[in-house]
CSV table of C-alpha atoms in Angstrom, one decimal:
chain,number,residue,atom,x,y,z
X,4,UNK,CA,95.2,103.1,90.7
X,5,UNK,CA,92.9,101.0,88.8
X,6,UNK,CA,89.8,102.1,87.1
X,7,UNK,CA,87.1,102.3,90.0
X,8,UNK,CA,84.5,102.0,87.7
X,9,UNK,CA,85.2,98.5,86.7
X,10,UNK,CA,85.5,97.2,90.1
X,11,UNK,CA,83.0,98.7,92.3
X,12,UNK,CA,79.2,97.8,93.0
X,13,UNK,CA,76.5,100.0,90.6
X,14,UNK,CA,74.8,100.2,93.7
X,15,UNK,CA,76.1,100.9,97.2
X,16,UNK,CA,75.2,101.0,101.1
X,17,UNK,CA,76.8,104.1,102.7
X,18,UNK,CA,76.9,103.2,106.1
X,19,UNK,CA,75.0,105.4,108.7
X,20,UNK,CA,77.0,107.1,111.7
X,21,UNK,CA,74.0,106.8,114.9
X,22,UNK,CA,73.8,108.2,118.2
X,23,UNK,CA,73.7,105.0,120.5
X,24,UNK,CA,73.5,105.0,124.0
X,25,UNK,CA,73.2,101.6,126.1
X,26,UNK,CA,72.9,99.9,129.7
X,27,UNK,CA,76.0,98.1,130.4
X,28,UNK,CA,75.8,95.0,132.9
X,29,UNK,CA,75.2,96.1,136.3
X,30,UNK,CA,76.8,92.8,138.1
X,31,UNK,CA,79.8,93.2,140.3
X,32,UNK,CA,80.2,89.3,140.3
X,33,UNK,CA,81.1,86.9,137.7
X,34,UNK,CA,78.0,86.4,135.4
X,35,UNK,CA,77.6,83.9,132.5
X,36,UNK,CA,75.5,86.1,130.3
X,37,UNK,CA,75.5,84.6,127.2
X,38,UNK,CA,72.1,82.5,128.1
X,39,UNK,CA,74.1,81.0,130.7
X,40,UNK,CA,76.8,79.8,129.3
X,41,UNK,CA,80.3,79.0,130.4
X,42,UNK,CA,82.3,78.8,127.3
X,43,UNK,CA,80.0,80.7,125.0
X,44,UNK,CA,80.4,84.1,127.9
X,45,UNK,CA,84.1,83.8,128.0
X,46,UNK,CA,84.3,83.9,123.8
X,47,UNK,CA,81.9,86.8,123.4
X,48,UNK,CA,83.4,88.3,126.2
X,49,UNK,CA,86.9,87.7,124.2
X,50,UNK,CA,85.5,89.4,121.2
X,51,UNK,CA,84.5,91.8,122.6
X,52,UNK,CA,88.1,93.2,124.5
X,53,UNK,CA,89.1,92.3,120.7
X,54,UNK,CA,87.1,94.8,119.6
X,55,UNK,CA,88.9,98.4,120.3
X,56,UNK,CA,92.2,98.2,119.3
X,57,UNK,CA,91.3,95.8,116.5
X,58,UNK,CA,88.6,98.6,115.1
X,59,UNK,CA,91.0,101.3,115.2
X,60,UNK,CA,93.6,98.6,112.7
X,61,UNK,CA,90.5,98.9,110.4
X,62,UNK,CA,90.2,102.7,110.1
X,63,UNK,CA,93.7,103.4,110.1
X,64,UNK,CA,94.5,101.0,107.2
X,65,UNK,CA,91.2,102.2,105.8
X,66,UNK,CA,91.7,105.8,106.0
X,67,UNK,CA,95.4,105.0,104.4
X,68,UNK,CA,94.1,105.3,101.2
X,69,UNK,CA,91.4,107.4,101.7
X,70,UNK,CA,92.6,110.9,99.4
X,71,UNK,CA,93.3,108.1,96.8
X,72,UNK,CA,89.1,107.7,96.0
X,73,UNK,CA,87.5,109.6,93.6
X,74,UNK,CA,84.4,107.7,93.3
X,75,UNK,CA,82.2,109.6,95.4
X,76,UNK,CA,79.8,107.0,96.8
X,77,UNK,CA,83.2,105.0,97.9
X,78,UNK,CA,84.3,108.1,99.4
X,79,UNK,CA,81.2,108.7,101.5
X,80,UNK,CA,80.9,105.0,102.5
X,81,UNK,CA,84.5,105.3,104.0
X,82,UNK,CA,83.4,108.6,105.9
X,83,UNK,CA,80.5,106.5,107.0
X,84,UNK,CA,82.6,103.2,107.5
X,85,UNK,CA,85.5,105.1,110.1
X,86,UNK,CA,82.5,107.0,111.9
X,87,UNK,CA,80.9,103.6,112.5
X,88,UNK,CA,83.9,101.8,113.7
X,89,UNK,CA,85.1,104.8,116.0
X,90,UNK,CA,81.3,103.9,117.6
X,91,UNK,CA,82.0,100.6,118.2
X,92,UNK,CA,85.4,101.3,119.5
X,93,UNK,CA,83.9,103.4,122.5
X,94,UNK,CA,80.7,101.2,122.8
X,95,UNK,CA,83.1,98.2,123.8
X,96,UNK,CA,85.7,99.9,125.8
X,97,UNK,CA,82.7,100.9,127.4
X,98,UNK,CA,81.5,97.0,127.5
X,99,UNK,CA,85.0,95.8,128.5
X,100,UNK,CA,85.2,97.9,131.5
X,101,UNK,CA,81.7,96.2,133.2
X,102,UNK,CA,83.1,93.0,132.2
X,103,UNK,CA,86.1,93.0,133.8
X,104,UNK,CA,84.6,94.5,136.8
X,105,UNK,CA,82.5,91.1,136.3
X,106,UNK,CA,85.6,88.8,136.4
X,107,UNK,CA,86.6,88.6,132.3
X,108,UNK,CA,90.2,89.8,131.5
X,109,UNK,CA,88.9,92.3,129.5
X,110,UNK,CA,91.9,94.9,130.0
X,111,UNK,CA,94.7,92.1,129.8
X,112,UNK,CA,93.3,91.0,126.6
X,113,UNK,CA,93.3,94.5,125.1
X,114,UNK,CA,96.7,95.2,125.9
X,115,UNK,CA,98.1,92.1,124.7
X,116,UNK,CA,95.9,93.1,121.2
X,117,UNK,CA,97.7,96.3,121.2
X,118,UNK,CA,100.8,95.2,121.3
X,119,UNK,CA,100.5,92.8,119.2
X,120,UNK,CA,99.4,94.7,116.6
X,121,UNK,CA,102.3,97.2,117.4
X,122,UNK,CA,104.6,94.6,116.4
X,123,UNK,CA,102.8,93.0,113.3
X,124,UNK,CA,101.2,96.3,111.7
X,125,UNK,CA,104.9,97.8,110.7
X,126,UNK,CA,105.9,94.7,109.2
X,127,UNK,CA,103.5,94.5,106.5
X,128,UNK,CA,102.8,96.7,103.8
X,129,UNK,CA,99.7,99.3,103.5
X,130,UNK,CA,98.4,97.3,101.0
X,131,UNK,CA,98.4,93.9,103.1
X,132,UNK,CA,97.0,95.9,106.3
X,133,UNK,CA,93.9,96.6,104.1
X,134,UNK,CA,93.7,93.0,103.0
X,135,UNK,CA,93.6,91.7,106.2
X,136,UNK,CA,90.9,94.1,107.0
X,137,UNK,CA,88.9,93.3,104.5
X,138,UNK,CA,89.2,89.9,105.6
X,139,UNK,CA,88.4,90.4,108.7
X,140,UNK,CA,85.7,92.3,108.0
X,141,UNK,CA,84.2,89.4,106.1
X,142,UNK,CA,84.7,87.2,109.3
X,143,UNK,CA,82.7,89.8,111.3
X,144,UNK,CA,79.7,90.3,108.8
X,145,UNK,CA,79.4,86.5,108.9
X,146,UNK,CA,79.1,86.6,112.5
X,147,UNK,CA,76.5,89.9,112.4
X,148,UNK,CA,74.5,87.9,109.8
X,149,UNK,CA,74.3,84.6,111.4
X,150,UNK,CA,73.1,86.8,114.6
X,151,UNK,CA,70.7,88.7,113.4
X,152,UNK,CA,68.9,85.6,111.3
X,153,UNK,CA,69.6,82.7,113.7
X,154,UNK,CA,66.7,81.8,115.9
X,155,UNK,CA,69.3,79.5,117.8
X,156,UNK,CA,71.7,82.2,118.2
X,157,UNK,CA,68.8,85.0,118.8
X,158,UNK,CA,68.0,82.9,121.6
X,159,UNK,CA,72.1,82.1,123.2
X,160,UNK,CA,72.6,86.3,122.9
X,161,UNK,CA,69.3,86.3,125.6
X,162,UNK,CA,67.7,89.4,126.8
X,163,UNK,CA,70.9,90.7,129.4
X,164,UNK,CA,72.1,94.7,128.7
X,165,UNK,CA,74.7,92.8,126.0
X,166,UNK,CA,71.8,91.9,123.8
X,167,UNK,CA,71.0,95.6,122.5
X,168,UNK,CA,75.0,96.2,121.9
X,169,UNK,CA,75.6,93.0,119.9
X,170,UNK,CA,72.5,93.3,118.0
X,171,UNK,CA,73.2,97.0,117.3
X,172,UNK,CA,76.8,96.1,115.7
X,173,UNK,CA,76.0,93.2,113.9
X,174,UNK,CA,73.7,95.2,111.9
X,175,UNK,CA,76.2,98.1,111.3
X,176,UNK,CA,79.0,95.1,110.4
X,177,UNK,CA,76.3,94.0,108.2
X,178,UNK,CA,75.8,97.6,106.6
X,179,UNK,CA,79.4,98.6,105.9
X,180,UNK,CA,80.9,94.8,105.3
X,181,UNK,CA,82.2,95.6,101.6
X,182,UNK,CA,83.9,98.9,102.3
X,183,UNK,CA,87.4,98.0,103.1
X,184,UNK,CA,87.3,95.5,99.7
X,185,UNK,CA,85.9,97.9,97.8
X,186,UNK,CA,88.6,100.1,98.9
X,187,UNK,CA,91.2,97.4,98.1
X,188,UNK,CA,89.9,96.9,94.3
X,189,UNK,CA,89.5,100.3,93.9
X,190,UNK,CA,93.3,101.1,94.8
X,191,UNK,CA,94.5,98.5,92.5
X,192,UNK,CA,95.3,95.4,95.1
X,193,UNK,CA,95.9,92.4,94.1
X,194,UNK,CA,94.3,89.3,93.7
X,195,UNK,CA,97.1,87.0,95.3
X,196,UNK,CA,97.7,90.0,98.4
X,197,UNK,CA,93.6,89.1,98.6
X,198,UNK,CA,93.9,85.7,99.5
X,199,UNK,CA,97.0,86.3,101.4
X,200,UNK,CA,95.3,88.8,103.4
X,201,UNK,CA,92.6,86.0,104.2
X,202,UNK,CA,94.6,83.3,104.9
X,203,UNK,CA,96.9,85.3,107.6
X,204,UNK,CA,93.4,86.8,109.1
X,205,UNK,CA,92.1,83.3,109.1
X,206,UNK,CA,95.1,81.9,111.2
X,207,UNK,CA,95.1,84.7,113.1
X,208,UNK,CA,91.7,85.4,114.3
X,209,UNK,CA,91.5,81.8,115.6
X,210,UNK,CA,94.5,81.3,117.2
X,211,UNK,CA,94.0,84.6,119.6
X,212,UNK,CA,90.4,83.4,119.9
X,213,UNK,CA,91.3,80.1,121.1
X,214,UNK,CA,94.1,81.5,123.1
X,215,UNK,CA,92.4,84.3,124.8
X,216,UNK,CA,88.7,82.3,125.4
X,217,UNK,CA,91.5,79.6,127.2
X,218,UNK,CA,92.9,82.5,129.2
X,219,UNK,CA,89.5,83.8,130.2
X,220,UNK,CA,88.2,80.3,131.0
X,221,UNK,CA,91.3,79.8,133.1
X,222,UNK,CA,90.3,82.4,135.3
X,223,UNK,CA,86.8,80.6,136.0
X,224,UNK,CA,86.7,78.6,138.8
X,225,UNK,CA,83.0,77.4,137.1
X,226,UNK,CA,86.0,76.2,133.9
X,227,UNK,CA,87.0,73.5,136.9
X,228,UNK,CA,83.5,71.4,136.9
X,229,UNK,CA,84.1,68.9,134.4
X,230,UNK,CA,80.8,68.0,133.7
X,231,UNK,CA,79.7,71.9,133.4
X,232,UNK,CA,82.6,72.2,131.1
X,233,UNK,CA,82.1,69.6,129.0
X,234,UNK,CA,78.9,70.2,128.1
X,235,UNK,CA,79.4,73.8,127.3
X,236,UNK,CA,82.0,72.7,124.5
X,237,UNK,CA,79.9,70.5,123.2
X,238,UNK,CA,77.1,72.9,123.0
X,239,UNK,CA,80.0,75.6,121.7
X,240,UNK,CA,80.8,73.0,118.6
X,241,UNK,CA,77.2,73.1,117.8
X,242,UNK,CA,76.4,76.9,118.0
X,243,UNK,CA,75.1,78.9,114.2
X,244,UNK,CA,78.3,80.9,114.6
X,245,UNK,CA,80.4,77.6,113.6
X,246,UNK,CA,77.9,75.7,111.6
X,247,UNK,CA,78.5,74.1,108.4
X,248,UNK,CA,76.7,76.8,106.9
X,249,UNK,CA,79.3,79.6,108.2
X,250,UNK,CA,82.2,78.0,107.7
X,251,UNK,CA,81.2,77.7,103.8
X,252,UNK,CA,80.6,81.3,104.1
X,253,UNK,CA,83.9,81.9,105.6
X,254,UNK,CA,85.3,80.0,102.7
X,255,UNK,CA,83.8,81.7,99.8
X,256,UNK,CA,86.2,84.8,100.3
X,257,UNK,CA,89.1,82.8,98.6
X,258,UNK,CA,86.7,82.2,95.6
X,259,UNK,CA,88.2,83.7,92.7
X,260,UNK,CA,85.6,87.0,91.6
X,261,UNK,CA,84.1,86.8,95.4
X,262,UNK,CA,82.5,90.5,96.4
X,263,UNK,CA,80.7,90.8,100.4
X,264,UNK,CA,77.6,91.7,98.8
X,265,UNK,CA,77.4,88.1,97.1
X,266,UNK,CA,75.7,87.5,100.6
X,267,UNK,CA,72.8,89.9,100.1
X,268,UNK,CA,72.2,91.2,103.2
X,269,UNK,CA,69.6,94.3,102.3
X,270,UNK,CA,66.4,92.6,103.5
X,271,UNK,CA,68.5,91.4,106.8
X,272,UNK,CA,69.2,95.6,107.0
X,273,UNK,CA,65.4,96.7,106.0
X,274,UNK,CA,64.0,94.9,109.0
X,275,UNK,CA,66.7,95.5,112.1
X,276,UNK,CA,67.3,98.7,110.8
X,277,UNK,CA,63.5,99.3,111.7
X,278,UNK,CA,63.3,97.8,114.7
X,279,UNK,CA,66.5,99.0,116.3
X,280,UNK,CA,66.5,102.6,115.0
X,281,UNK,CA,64.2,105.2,114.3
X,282,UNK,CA,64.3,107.6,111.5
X,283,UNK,CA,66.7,110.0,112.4
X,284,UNK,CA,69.1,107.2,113.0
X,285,UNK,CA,68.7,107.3,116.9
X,286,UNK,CA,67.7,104.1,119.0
X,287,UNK,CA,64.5,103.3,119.9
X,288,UNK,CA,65.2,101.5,122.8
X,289,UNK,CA,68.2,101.4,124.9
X,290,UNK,CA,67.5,97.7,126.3
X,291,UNK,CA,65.4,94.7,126.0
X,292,UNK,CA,65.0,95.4,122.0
């Protein structure tokens, strides 16, 4: 193990476990609720049924290496970090159920996640599990961010029973986005398992994106209007969450000497952690927030 002191932050965000509670979608039918929109419903939708088996990848190759921390801030930020993902791994499931009662593969999509990862997890070592992680983890932060200080994308999340969940995760993806790389420096990974780690999340985050939003907007007889379909890519190319902007952020995790918290996100954190939650953690509303 390397010497934790040389690698990790002076000062550090332990993430906060909270007690959440939210309104799912109450729509038996088909429902574009992303503001509407064809293709942008189908990918959050997708990301979404990503979401549980792909959280519990992150603690287990988190919690891998947890008896190997001594710093004690690390230590309580990965207590913090699996307690939070666990959250979010209900919270969807949760989420996934309404929406496949609303017409989104939801279920199909999780199964194929699982056993996917059944197959790929073994073949990689402990050490590249939490690279990928922590690249993954950059990927979502970068999302969470661009939510939470986009007025364009504040507006395409819209005020459905979805908004409170997504708002409510990008900010804890926010609070806990350098945990799994500080666990990687602080066990001594490698630079080169780093990148590599990013490069294979990078190819495969957005080949199962691609594939499953396809699959999803198979199963849309709205997919089958040209004109609605068309326009709906077009306004997908355009959206914050693939900007010019992001994709530079998605890029500076290759640079050599990166860290998450190069993107500060603390003021981003001061002010949704104030008007989502109230002091003891809990929400402070369950909708329309």
């Amino acid at each position: 193990m390397s010497d934790e002191s040389s690698t990790l932050p002076t000062t550090r965000i332990v993430p906060k476990p909270r007690r959440v509670r939210f309104d799912m979608p109450a729509g038996t039918k088909r429902q574009h609720f992303v503001d509407g929109d064809l293709v942008m419903s189908h990918f959050v939708s997708t990301l979404s049924a990503t979401f549980p088996e792909g959280e519990d990848f992150f603690i287990r190759s988190v919690r891998h290496y947890r008896d190997q921390i001594s710093d004690a801030d690390l230590k309580a930020a990965v207590k913090g970090f699996i307690a939070q993902e666990a959250t979010h791994r209900h919270q969807h499931s949760l989420l996934n159920q309404r929406l496949q009662d609303m017409g989104y593969p939801t279920e199909g999509i999780d199964r194929h996640i699982t056993k996917l990862l059944k197959r790929l997890e073994p073949r990689f070592s402990s050490e590249m599990n939490l690279a990928v992680t922590a690249a993954l983890e950059h990927y979502t932060a970068t999302f969470a961010e661009i939510i939470l200080t986009s007025e364009e994308a504040q507006a395409l999340i819209g005020d459905t029973e979805v908004r409170p969940i997504l708002l409510w995760h990008a900010v804890e993806e926010s609070e806990h986005k350098a945990v799994a790389y500080d666990v990687f420096q602080a066990i001594g990974g490698s630079e080169r398992t780093r990148v590599r780690g990013m490069r294979f999340a990078t190819a495969l985050l957005f080949a199962e994106l691609f594939i499953q939003t396809t699959r999803s907007l198979a199963g849309d007889r709205a997919s089958y209007n040209p004109v609605r379909l068309v326009r709906s890519l077009r306004a997908f190319r355009h959206n914050p969450l693939f900007s010019r902007a992001a994709i530079e952020r998605f890029r500076s995790y290759t640079r050599a000497g990166f860290h998450p918290d190069d993107w500060d996100s603390a003021e981003i954190l001061e002010r949704w952690t104030k008007e989502l939650f109230d002091a003891d953690g809990g929400q402070q509303l369950r909708s329309n927030v």
